[in-house]
Short mmCIF file of C-alpha atoms in Angstrom, two decimals:
data_model
loop_
_atom_site.label_atom_id
_atom_site.label_comp_id
_atom_site.label_asym_id
_atom_site.label_seq_id
_atom_site.Cartn_x
_atom_site.Cartn_y
_atom_site.Cartn_z
CA MET A 1 183.93 6.70 63.11
CA MET A 2 186.23 8.66 65.61
CA TYR A 3 185.67 9.20 69.27
CA PRO A 4 187.82 11.71 71.41
CA LEU A 5 189.96 10.14 74.47
CA ARG A 6 189.61 12.95 77.19
CA PRO A 7 186.30 11.81 78.03
CA VAL A 8 187.34 8.11 77.99
CA VAL A 9 190.58 9.10 80.38
CA GLU A 10 188.19 11.44 82.60
CA GLU A 11 186.09 8.62 83.26
CA ILE A 12 188.51 6.08 84.46
CA GLU A 13 189.92 8.78 86.82
CA LEU A 14 186.42 9.28 88.07
CA ILE A 15 185.99 5.77 88.60
CA ALA A 16 189.68 5.42 90.07
CA GLU A 17 189.21 8.42 92.55
CA GLU A 18 185.47 6.77 93.74
CA GLU A 19 187.79 3.18 93.86
CA ARG A 20 190.80 5.21 95.38
CA ASP A 21 193.09 3.78 93.26
CA MET A 22 195.69 6.52 93.55
CA ARG A 23 198.11 4.45 91.04
CA THR A 24 195.21 4.46 88.05
CA MET A 25 194.43 8.31 89.13
CA LYS A 26 198.18 9.65 88.85
CA MET A 27 198.50 7.98 85.69
CA CYS A 28 194.91 9.64 84.43
CA LEU A 29 196.23 13.16 85.65
CA ALA A 30 199.53 12.75 83.53
CA ILE A 31 197.80 11.73 80.58
CA LEU A 32 195.18 14.38 80.43
CA ARG A 33 198.50 17.01 81.37
CA ALA A 34 200.21 15.52 78.15
CA ILE A 35 196.93 16.11 76.31
CA ASP A 36 196.65 19.98 77.85
CA SER A 37 200.57 20.36 76.65
CA ARG A 38 199.97 20.02 72.75
CA PRO A 39 196.75 21.40 72.18
CA ASP A 40 196.89 20.81 68.35
CA ASP A 41 197.34 16.82 68.09
CA LYS A 42 193.73 15.21 67.98
CA TYR A 43 193.81 12.26 70.57
CA ILE A 44 191.09 9.71 69.06
CA ALA A 45 190.43 6.56 69.22
CA TYR A 46 188.60 4.51 66.08
CA ARG A 47 185.47 2.28 66.48
CA LYS A 48 186.80 -1.02 66.48
CA GLY A 49 184.51 -3.82 65.17
CA LEU A 50 184.06 -7.83 64.78
CA GLY A 51 184.34 -9.06 61.46
CA VAL A 52 184.01 -13.26 62.43
CA VAL A 53 184.71 -14.79 65.88
CA CYS A 54 184.63 -18.64 66.52
CA ASN A 55 181.39 -19.67 68.42
CA LYS A 56 182.84 -23.52 68.07
CA GLU A 57 182.72 -25.43 71.13
CA GLY A 58 185.88 -25.72 72.38
CA GLY A 59 187.78 -23.63 69.76
CA PHE A 60 190.18 -24.11 67.47
CA GLY A 61 193.69 -26.36 67.94
CA GLU A 62 196.86 -24.91 66.48
CA ASP A 63 197.15 -25.78 62.22
CA ASP A 64 193.56 -26.50 61.94
CA PHE A 65 191.05 -26.27 58.83
CA VAL A 66 188.91 -22.93 59.25
CA VAL A 67 187.28 -22.19 56.50
CA GLU A 68 187.89 -21.90 52.50
CA PHE A 69 187.94 -18.87 51.09
CA LEU A 70 185.54 -18.74 48.21
CA GLY A 71 184.99 -15.84 45.62
CA GLU A 72 184.94 -15.19 41.87
CA VAL A 73 187.97 -16.16 39.82
CA TYR A 74 189.61 -13.59 37.64
CA PRO A 75 192.83 -13.97 35.45
CA THR A 76 195.06 -11.04 36.73
CA TRP A 77 194.35 -8.70 33.29
CA LYS A 78 190.95 -8.85 33.12
CA TRP A 79 191.07 -8.12 37.09
CA PHE A 80 193.30 -5.10 36.47
CA GLU A 81 190.73 -4.13 33.67
CA LYS A 82 187.92 -3.81 36.05
CA GLN A 83 189.70 -1.54 38.72
CA ASP A 84 190.84 1.06 36.19
CA GLY A 85 187.38 0.51 34.84
CA ILE A 86 185.92 1.45 38.70
CA ARG A 87 188.43 4.43 39.20
CA SER A 88 187.81 5.82 35.99
CA LEU A 89 183.89 5.72 36.94
CA GLN A 90 184.65 6.98 40.56
CA LYS A 91 187.23 10.15 39.52
CA ASN A 92 187.92 10.86 43.12
CA SER A 93 191.11 10.21 44.55
CA LYS A 94 190.42 12.10 48.07
CA ASP A 95 187.96 8.60 48.95
CA PRO A 96 189.65 6.47 51.78
CA ALA A 97 191.17 3.33 50.88
CA PRO A 98 189.16 0.69 49.26
CA GLU A 99 187.61 -2.40 51.26
CA PHE A 100 189.65 -5.39 50.31
CA TYR A 101 187.23 -8.72 49.45
CA ASN A 102 190.24 -9.95 47.27
CA ILE A 103 193.22 -12.25 47.38
CA TYR A 104 195.43 -13.81 45.07
CA LEU A 105 195.72 -17.47 44.61
CA GLU A 106 199.10 -18.34 43.79
CA ARG A 107 199.89 -21.58 42.09
CA PRO A 108 203.16 -22.74 44.48
CA LYS A 109 206.70 -21.93 43.08
CA GLY A 110 207.36 -25.32 44.04
CA ASP A 111 204.77 -27.11 41.21
CA ALA A 112 206.26 -28.97 38.48
CA ASP A 113 204.65 -26.26 35.84
CA GLY A 114 205.96 -23.08 38.05
CA TYR A 115 204.64 -19.97 39.69
CA ASP A 116 201.49 -18.35 38.47
CA LEU A 117 198.63 -16.68 40.42
CA VAL A 118 194.41 -15.54 39.60
CA VAL A 119 192.44 -13.30 41.45
CA VAL A 120 189.74 -14.49 43.89
CA ASP A 121 187.19 -11.86 44.17
CA ALA A 122 184.67 -12.27 47.49
CA MET A 123 182.51 -8.99 46.57
CA HIS A 124 179.87 -10.69 45.18
CA LYS A 125 179.50 -14.95 45.60
CA ALA A 126 181.64 -15.63 48.65
CA ASN A 127 181.40 -16.91 52.17
CA TYR A 128 182.31 -15.70 55.42
CA ALA A 129 185.50 -16.16 55.00
CA SER A 130 186.12 -12.62 53.24
CA ARG A 131 185.01 -10.68 56.14
CA ILE A 132 187.50 -12.18 58.51
CA CYS A 133 189.67 -8.98 59.77
CA HIS A 134 193.11 -8.49 59.75
CA SER A 135 195.48 -8.32 62.06
CA CYS A 136 199.15 -7.27 62.95
CA ARG A 137 199.37 -10.36 65.46
CA PRO A 138 196.82 -12.89 64.11
CA ASN A 139 195.48 -15.98 64.70
CA CYS A 140 195.10 -17.55 61.11
CA GLU A 141 196.81 -17.66 58.23
CA ALA A 142 195.99 -18.10 54.42
CA LYS A 143 197.41 -21.22 52.74
CA VAL A 144 197.44 -22.59 49.14
CA THR A 145 196.55 -26.29 49.43
CA ALA A 146 195.90 -29.08 46.96
CA VAL A 147 192.46 -30.87 47.14
CA ASP A 148 191.39 -33.31 44.50
CA GLY A 149 193.50 -32.24 41.85
CA GLN A 150 192.39 -28.49 42.33
CA TYR A 151 194.27 -25.54 44.37
CA GLN A 152 192.47 -23.77 47.22
CA ILE A 153 192.93 -21.31 49.59
CA GLY A 154 192.41 -22.52 53.05
CA ILE A 155 192.16 -20.55 56.27
CA TYR A 156 194.54 -22.45 58.88
CA SER A 157 194.88 -21.56 62.67
CA VAL A 158 198.45 -21.11 63.63
CA ARG A 159 197.80 -21.35 67.41
CA LYS A 160 194.75 -22.07 69.93
CA ILE A 161 191.49 -20.35 69.15
CA GLN A 162 189.03 -19.66 72.10
CA PHE A 163 185.35 -19.80 71.95
CA GLY A 164 184.21 -16.26 71.25
CA GLU A 165 187.38 -14.73 69.92
CA GLU A 166 187.84 -12.99 66.87
CA ILE A 167 189.50 -14.93 63.75
CA THR A 168 191.91 -12.69 61.79
CA PHE A 169 194.61 -13.02 59.28
CA ASP A 170 197.39 -11.00 58.31
CA TYR A 171 196.29 -9.44 54.54
CA ASN A 172 199.66 -9.44 53.69
CA SER A 173 198.43 -6.58 51.23
CA VAL A 174 201.47 -3.85 49.79
CA THR A 175 200.88 -0.27 48.13
CA GLU A 176 203.20 1.83 46.48
CA SER A 177 201.53 4.99 47.61
CA LYS A 178 202.05 6.69 50.86
CA GLU A 179 198.37 8.39 50.80
CA GLU A 180 196.75 5.15 50.89
CA TYR A 181 198.74 3.57 53.38
CA GLU A 182 198.25 6.09 55.83
CA ALA A 183 194.22 5.97 54.60
CA SER A 184 194.53 2.16 55.70
CA VAL A 185 194.26 2.77 59.46
CA CYS A 186 194.48 -0.66 61.39
CA LEU A 187 192.73 -1.20 64.27
CA CYS A 188 193.66 -4.63 65.53
CA GLY A 189 195.27 -3.20 68.72
CA SER A 190 198.25 -5.75 68.93
CA GLN A 191 201.35 -4.74 70.30
CA VAL A 192 203.38 -5.36 67.35
CA CYS A 193 200.41 -3.44 65.04
CA ARG A 194 202.21 -1.52 62.38
CA GLY A 195 199.29 0.95 61.88
CA SER A 196 198.15 0.02 58.94
CA TYR A 197 197.19 -2.95 57.42
CA LEU A 198 198.93 -2.17 54.11
CA ASN A 199 202.84 -2.70 54.12
CA LEU A 200 204.50 0.26 52.24
CA THR A 201 207.14 -0.76 49.58
CA GLY A 202 207.08 2.44 47.34
CA GLU A 203 209.62 4.90 49.31
CA GLY A 204 212.58 4.88 51.46
CA ALA A 205 214.95 2.01 52.02
CA PHE A 206 212.18 -0.14 49.73
CA GLN A 207 213.28 1.79 46.79
CA LYS A 208 216.94 2.44 47.27
CA VAL A 209 218.42 -0.66 45.26
CA LEU A 210 215.85 -0.03 42.20
CA GLU A 211 217.18 3.51 42.11
CA GLU A 212 220.54 2.49 42.08
CA TRP A 213 220.79 -0.59 39.79
CA HIS A 214 217.65 -0.35 37.81
CA GLY A 215 216.90 3.27 36.24
CA ILE A 216 214.99 3.40 32.99
CA LEU A 217 218.19 2.98 30.84
CA ASP A 218 219.29 -0.20 32.94
CA ARG A 219 215.68 -1.22 32.08
CA HIS A 220 216.02 -0.49 28.38
CA GLN A 221 219.33 -1.76 28.04
CA LEU A 222 218.40 -5.51 29.69
CA MET A 223 215.18 -5.13 27.20
CA LEU A 224 217.47 -4.55 24.04
CA GLU A 225 219.56 -7.10 25.18
CA ALA A 226 217.63 -9.89 25.07
CA CYS A 227 215.72 -8.40 21.73
CA GLU A 228 218.92 -8.62 20.26
CA ALA A 229 219.59 -12.33 21.31
CA ASN A 230 215.93 -13.60 20.73
CA SER A 231 216.99 -17.14 22.68
CA VAL A 232 216.65 -18.16 26.02
CA SER A 233 220.20 -19.46 27.00
CA GLU A 234 220.51 -22.29 29.52
CA GLU A 235 221.53 -19.71 32.27
CA ASP A 236 218.38 -17.86 31.60
CA TYR A 237 216.32 -21.42 32.14
CA TYR A 238 218.35 -22.01 35.13
CA ASP A 239 217.54 -18.34 36.79
CA LEU A 240 213.95 -18.87 36.31
CA THR A 241 213.51 -22.26 37.39
CA ARG A 242 215.51 -21.30 40.87
CA ALA A 243 213.03 -18.21 40.73
CA GLY A 244 209.89 -20.93 40.63
CA LEU A 245 208.82 -19.45 37.05
CA GLY A 246 207.95 -22.34 34.58
CA SER A 247 205.75 -23.42 31.44
CA CYS A 248 202.87 -21.94 33.28
CA LEU A 249 203.44 -18.46 33.25
CA LEU A 250 206.42 -18.57 30.08
CA SER A 251 204.50 -20.92 27.80
CA GLY A 252 203.77 -19.32 24.73
CA LEU A 253 205.71 -16.34 25.42
CA PRO A 254 208.42 -15.03 22.70
CA ALA A 255 212.04 -15.89 23.63
CA TRP A 256 213.52 -12.37 23.70
CA LEU A 257 210.26 -11.65 26.62
CA VAL A 258 211.47 -15.18 28.20
CA ALA A 259 215.02 -13.85 28.33
CA TYR A 260 213.96 -10.50 29.59
CA SER A 261 212.12 -12.10 32.13
CA ALA A 262 215.36 -14.09 33.39
CA ARG A 263 217.47 -10.76 33.24
CA LEU A 264 214.71 -9.42 35.30
CA VAL A 265 214.70 -12.19 37.97
CA ARG A 266 218.42 -11.52 38.01
CA PHE A 267 218.23 -8.25 39.57
CA ILE A 268 215.46 -9.30 41.58
CA ASN A 269 218.39 -11.97 43.04
CA LEU A 270 220.78 -8.91 43.26
CA GLU A 271 218.19 -6.70 45.44
CA ARG A 272 217.42 -9.55 47.31
CA ILE A 273 221.10 -9.85 48.49
CA LYS A 274 221.45 -5.65 48.67
CA LEU A 275 218.21 -4.91 50.21
CA PRO A 276 218.32 -5.87 53.90
CA GLY A 277 221.30 -3.91 54.71
CA GLU A 278 219.88 -0.64 53.37
CA ILE A 279 216.46 -1.28 55.15
CA LEU A 280 218.77 -1.81 57.90
CA ARG A 281 220.39 1.56 57.50
CA HIS A 282 217.46 3.03 57.47
CA ASN A 283 215.63 1.90 60.28
CA LEU A 284 218.48 2.14 62.57
CA GLU A 285 218.53 6.16 61.37
CA GLU A 286 214.79 6.37 61.90
CA ARG A 287 214.56 4.52 65.73
CA ARG A 288 217.44 6.51 66.62
CA LYS A 289 215.42 9.92 66.13
CA TYR A 290 213.10 8.79 68.83
CA PHE A 291 214.52 5.99 71.24
CA LEU A 292 218.07 5.85 72.92
CA GLU A 293 218.66 1.90 72.42
CA THR A 294 217.90 -0.25 69.73
CA CYS A 295 218.29 -3.80 69.47
CA ILE A 296 220.24 -4.82 66.07
CA ASP A 297 219.73 -8.02 66.25
CA ILE A 298 216.07 -7.54 66.00
CA GLU A 299 216.19 -5.10 63.45
CA LYS A 300 218.63 -7.17 61.58
CA SER A 301 215.96 -9.90 61.63
CA ASP A 302 213.22 -7.66 61.06
CA ALA A 303 215.28 -6.02 57.76
CA GLU A 304 215.94 -9.11 56.24
CA VAL A 305 211.90 -9.94 56.54
CA GLN A 306 211.06 -7.10 54.70
CA ALA A 307 213.43 -7.71 52.13
CA GLU A 308 211.84 -11.07 51.68
CA GLY A 309 208.92 -9.46 51.55
CA VAL A 310 209.79 -6.97 48.64
CA TYR A 311 211.35 -10.05 46.91
CA ASN A 312 208.03 -11.89 46.65
CA GLN A 313 206.08 -8.76 45.61
CA ARG A 314 208.88 -8.20 42.79
CA LEU A 315 207.66 -11.85 41.58
CA GLN A 316 204.36 -11.29 41.83
CA ASN A 317 204.66 -8.17 40.06
CA LEU A 318 206.56 -9.83 37.19
CA ALA A 319 203.87 -12.68 36.66
CA VAL A 320 201.08 -10.26 36.52
CA THR A 321 202.97 -8.09 33.73
CA LEU A 322 204.01 -11.28 31.90
CA ASP A 323 199.87 -12.41 31.88
CA LYS A 324 198.76 -9.03 30.84
CA VAL A 325 201.75 -8.88 27.85
CA ARG A 326 200.51 -12.19 26.69
CA TYR A 327 196.98 -11.22 26.76
CA VAL A 328 198.11 -8.44 24.27
CA MET A 329 200.93 -10.15 22.26
CA ARG A 330 197.86 -12.32 21.14
CA PHE A 331 196.52 -9.32 19.03
CA ARG A 332 199.42 -8.55 17.30
CA ASP A 333 201.55 -9.13 14.37
CA ARG A 334 205.43 -9.46 14.88
CA ASP A 335 208.15 -7.62 12.76
CA HIS A 336 211.77 -8.16 12.88
CA TYR A 337 213.72 -4.63 11.80
CA PRO A 338 217.40 -5.10 11.29
CA SER A 339 219.95 -2.53 12.60
CA GLY A 340 222.22 -0.66 10.76
CA SER A 341 225.64 -1.27 9.96
CA ASP A 342 228.73 0.45 10.96
CA ASN A 343 229.29 2.37 7.92
CA PHE A 344 225.93 3.86 7.78
CA TYR A 345 226.46 5.07 11.33
CA ARG A 346 229.48 6.95 10.43
CA GLU A 347 228.02 8.26 7.32
CA LEU A 348 225.10 9.44 9.68
CA LYS A 349 227.31 10.88 12.02
CA ARG A 350 229.19 12.81 9.39
CA SER A 351 226.44 14.66 7.95
CA LEU A 352 224.63 15.31 11.20
CA LEU A 353 228.00 17.29 12.45
CA TRP A 354 227.84 19.16 8.87
CA LEU A 355 224.19 19.83 9.81
CA ARG A 356 225.58 21.47 13.17
CA ASP A 357 228.06 23.69 11.66
CA GLU A 358 225.84 24.89 8.94
CA LEU A 359 223.00 25.75 11.65
CA ARG A 360 225.95 27.35 13.76
CA ASN A 361 226.35 29.86 10.90
CA LEU A 362 222.89 31.59 10.67
CA PRO A 363 221.66 34.01 12.33
CA CYS A 364 219.18 33.72 15.71
CA THR A 365 216.60 35.24 16.73
CA TYR A 366 214.66 34.73 19.98
CA LYS A 367 212.19 32.45 17.66
CA CYS A 368 215.04 30.83 15.71
CA ARG A 369 217.15 29.27 17.99
CA HIS A 370 219.82 27.84 15.49
CA ASP A 371 222.50 27.55 18.02
CA ALA A 372 220.30 25.80 20.10
CA ALA A 373 219.36 23.17 17.39
CA ALA A 374 222.74 22.69 16.98
CA ASP A 375 223.88 21.90 20.27
CA LEU A 376 220.98 19.25 20.22
CA ILE A 377 221.89 17.93 16.19
CA HIS A 378 225.72 17.09 18.29
CA VAL A 379 223.90 14.96 20.91
CA TYR A 380 222.30 13.27 18.01
CA ALA A 381 225.28 12.72 15.95
CA TYR A 382 227.49 11.25 18.89
CA THR A 383 223.99 8.94 19.47
CA LYS A 384 225.09 4.93 18.05
CA CYS A 385 221.82 3.29 19.34
CA PHE A 386 218.45 4.11 18.17
CA PHE A 387 215.67 1.74 18.52
CA LYS A 388 212.08 2.04 17.18
CA ILE A 389 209.08 1.57 19.02
CA GLN A 390 206.34 -0.92 17.12
CA GLY A 391 202.88 0.74 17.72
CA TYR A 392 200.38 -1.73 18.88
CA LYS A 393 197.05 -1.98 17.07
CA SER A 394 193.98 -0.47 19.40
CA VAL A 395 192.60 -3.66 21.31
CA THR A 396 189.20 -4.27 22.43
CA SER A 397 188.87 -6.00 25.86
CA PRO A 398 185.58 -8.55 26.32
CA PRO A 399 183.30 -6.41 28.64
CA VAL A 400 184.31 -6.33 32.64
CA HIS A 401 180.62 -6.14 34.62
CA ILE A 402 181.02 -3.62 37.04
CA SER A 403 177.85 -3.52 39.73
CA PRO A 404 176.98 -0.43 42.24
CA LEU A 405 178.59 -2.69 45.13
CA ASP A 406 181.81 -2.69 43.50
CA LEU A 407 181.78 1.01 43.24
CA GLY A 408 180.60 1.90 46.70
CA PRO A 409 177.70 3.81 47.96
CA LYS A 410 178.90 7.00 46.91
CA PHE A 411 179.07 5.95 43.37
CA SER A 412 175.99 3.55 43.35
CA ASP A 413 173.75 5.87 41.51
CA LYS A 414 175.96 5.89 38.19
CA LEU A 415 175.61 2.63 37.13
CA GLY A 416 171.86 1.37 38.28
CA PRO A 417 171.67 -2.58 38.02
CA GLY A 418 175.38 -2.73 36.27
CA PHE A 419 177.59 -1.55 33.64
CA ALA A 420 179.85 -3.26 30.98
CA ARG A 421 182.93 -1.49 30.10
CA THR A 422 185.68 -2.21 28.03
CA ASN A 423 189.09 -1.00 27.30
CA SER A 424 191.02 -0.63 24.39
CA ASP A 425 194.19 0.71 22.96
CA PRO A 426 196.73 -0.94 25.18
CA ASP A 427 200.03 1.17 23.68
CA SER A 428 200.53 3.36 26.61
CA ALA A 429 204.07 3.46 27.56
CA LEU A 430 205.73 5.91 30.50
CA PHE A 431 207.19 7.95 28.13
CA LYS A 432 207.45 10.87 30.65
CA ALA A 433 210.10 8.90 32.52
CA SER A 434 212.32 9.03 29.64
CA ARG A 435 212.40 12.71 28.91
CA GLY A 436 215.96 13.68 28.01
CA CYS A 437 217.69 10.64 29.50
CA LEU A 438 216.31 7.95 26.84
CA SER A 439 214.13 10.12 23.68
CA LEU A 440 215.74 13.43 23.20
CA PRO A 441 214.06 16.74 22.51
CA ASP A 442 212.43 17.97 19.39
CA VAL A 443 214.58 20.13 17.18
CA GLY A 444 211.15 22.04 16.99
CA SER A 445 211.56 22.95 20.44
CA PHE A 446 213.96 26.14 19.37
CA TYR A 447 212.11 27.37 16.78
CA ALA A 448 208.91 28.98 18.74
CA LYS A 449 205.68 30.60 17.08
CA LEU A 450 205.23 32.95 19.92
CA GLN A 451 205.42 36.67 19.23
CA LYS A 452 206.88 37.91 22.23
CA PRO A 453 210.25 36.22 24.13
CA SER A 454 209.41 34.10 27.74
CA ARG A 455 211.26 32.71 30.29
CA GLN A 456 211.04 29.22 28.95
CA ARG A 457 212.48 30.53 25.84
CA ILE A 458 216.04 30.65 27.35
CA TYR A 459 218.96 28.87 26.24
CA GLY A 460 221.73 30.76 28.14
CA PRO A 461 225.41 29.23 29.25
CA ARG A 462 223.14 28.44 32.67
CA THR A 463 220.83 25.77 30.18
CA VAL A 464 224.23 24.40 28.77
CA ARG A 465 225.63 23.83 31.98
CA PHE A 466 222.64 22.13 33.24
CA MET A 467 222.01 19.83 30.05
CA VAL A 468 225.55 18.73 30.67
CA ALA A 469 225.48 18.30 34.12
CA ARG A 470 222.55 15.96 33.66
CA MET A 471 224.04 14.01 31.14
CA GLU A 472 227.15 13.18 33.04
CA LYS A 473 225.42 13.13 36.67
CA GLN A 474 222.09 12.20 36.38
CA SER A 475 222.06 10.20 33.69
CA GLN A 476 219.03 8.22 34.22
CA ARG A 477 216.91 11.23 35.36
CA PRO A 478 214.49 12.87 33.04
CA TRP A 479 215.18 16.21 31.61
CA PRO A 480 212.18 19.25 33.18
CA LYS A 481 209.81 20.18 31.01
CA ASP A 482 209.81 24.20 31.85
CA ARG A 483 213.20 24.86 29.79
CA ILE A 484 213.47 25.64 26.15
CA TRP A 485 212.98 22.07 24.66
CA THR A 486 210.08 19.84 24.25
CA PHE A 487 209.70 16.37 23.93
CA ASN A 488 207.34 14.49 21.45
CA PRO A 489 204.80 12.77 23.66
CA LEU A 490 204.94 9.37 21.65
CA PRO A 491 208.55 9.51 20.21
CA LYS A 492 208.38 6.77 17.05
CA VAL A 493 212.46 6.34 17.84
CA LEU A 494 214.46 6.65 21.04
CA GLY A 495 218.22 6.47 21.66
CA SER A 496 220.60 8.44 23.48
CA PRO A 497 224.44 8.71 24.32
CA MET A 498 223.48 8.10 27.70
CA LEU A 499 221.76 4.80 26.99
CA ASP A 500 225.06 4.10 24.84
CA SER A 501 227.05 4.26 27.82
CA VAL A 502 224.83 1.75 29.77
CA ILE A 503 225.00 -0.60 26.76
CA ASN A 504 228.72 -0.68 26.39
CA ASN A 505 229.51 -0.20 30.03
CA SER A 506 231.40 3.02 29.53
CA PRO A 507 231.41 6.65 30.53
CA ILE A 508 229.67 9.04 28.43
CA ASP A 509 231.27 10.12 25.34
CA ARG A 510 233.99 12.47 26.46
CA GLU A 511 234.51 14.37 22.93
CA MET A 512 230.48 15.10 22.44
CA LEU A 513 231.35 16.65 26.05
CA HIS A 514 234.15 18.22 26.04
CA TRP A 515 232.83 20.14 22.07
CA LEU A 516 229.62 21.14 24.42
CA LYS A 517 231.44 22.71 27.16
CA ASN A 518 234.08 24.57 25.00
CA ARG A 519 232.15 25.48 21.61
CA THR A 520 231.88 29.60 21.32
CA SER A 521 228.96 30.94 22.15
CA VAL A 522 228.03 32.33 18.27
CA PHE A 523 224.34 34.08 20.25
CA GLN A 524 223.47 34.91 23.29
CA ALA A 525 220.28 37.46 24.19
CA ALA A 526 219.48 39.59 26.91
CA TRP A 527 217.14 37.39 28.09
CA ASP A 528 219.63 34.16 28.11
CA ARG A 529 221.92 36.05 30.79
#
């Protein structure tokens, strides 16, 4: 698959010498000297094959229909269950990026019933359209068109295509994995080649607005707000309609979920406005490392195109998620839990503060850190909003067929002629990201079963300063696990003063922080220092 460049350059130099082509000889010698000056670099070329070549007499004109993209149609929830099954059977993240034979058929946003999508998989049942190669400067594009009242994916030319010319289109596939992006080498050879047939949307400037304006506390605040309202306003419907989301995607979903979707769309619109500036700033910084001059107008245009791609990807991800949620919610009952009253909160706070003071009066050892437990109970006492995670019953999906062809040649011996896999228990939330900022540590963290002190059992002034600084300045970042506190992997109740500050759009409770910073130390072991 890889060929060294040195022999190629030497052969070109030899031919140029025979033909007395001094200009080419000088160029080859310069290239060889550059290769010699950097012996650690690998100068290689990849094999470039041809996917589909035009054999039509006279070729194609601009905007001609070339071929329909055919394949098996999957609802998105079923497609992703199949992908999960394939990954679980391969169990090898070091394998190269997979070959792509699937494509999204997107229901246009302008449809009366709104946007939606399904997956067309051309791995088993398809035509030659699935073998068309990617190019960063393609001569075709994929379009969704309506034929006899049904949507289909058609490949259309974007310029004239000559007889014998390779047919290509831009896959427009995205990934959030830098490793997958780098492994997906593009061999189109065009002057505008991106270097990968994937677009990377998970790092750098693409995530800047998301991290700043849509952290884990912001996301939960939007969800709690939608659940509290449990109704869809005119503004919600207006924003959803502007984004192209209608009854096709939202029908049958509970009111709180539709309202939450509207709030997500508002953030996506905010990101659409702010992201071009962030991408432009990032791209200019990167280019100035290698180029003395850059064209601001071209960079600005590229940043706007990239931001628009992120916008469309966000809407696509929202559609995929809603399809999964709709599928799972068919199997569950809906209950409502009323929130507590103000009097209940005041009594609870008073009781917890009493318990805090009682614990501080108890003698401490390295196994029983009552002082640390008192600090945590103090934080609990100043938390106003707690919400309960309502567990889902285990759900068993219909079997998904996975064949040796889906797994690839390395794993074809695992299945034989075929395999059926079922997925269950969809209640798998990302609690790891919520440690400390959304779910507080367990009080049991401070009562160890260990017989000897360890570095993880330290709870001194430095630990307290770290805890306070994280609450004040990095409220949406998870707390590290290599400290004295531990977290329940599946907490039943969530809430924190940091979430309260986001819900109320106010600073974190100063009274709570003041006590933590100024309370007298009642115990300090030798290892705490």
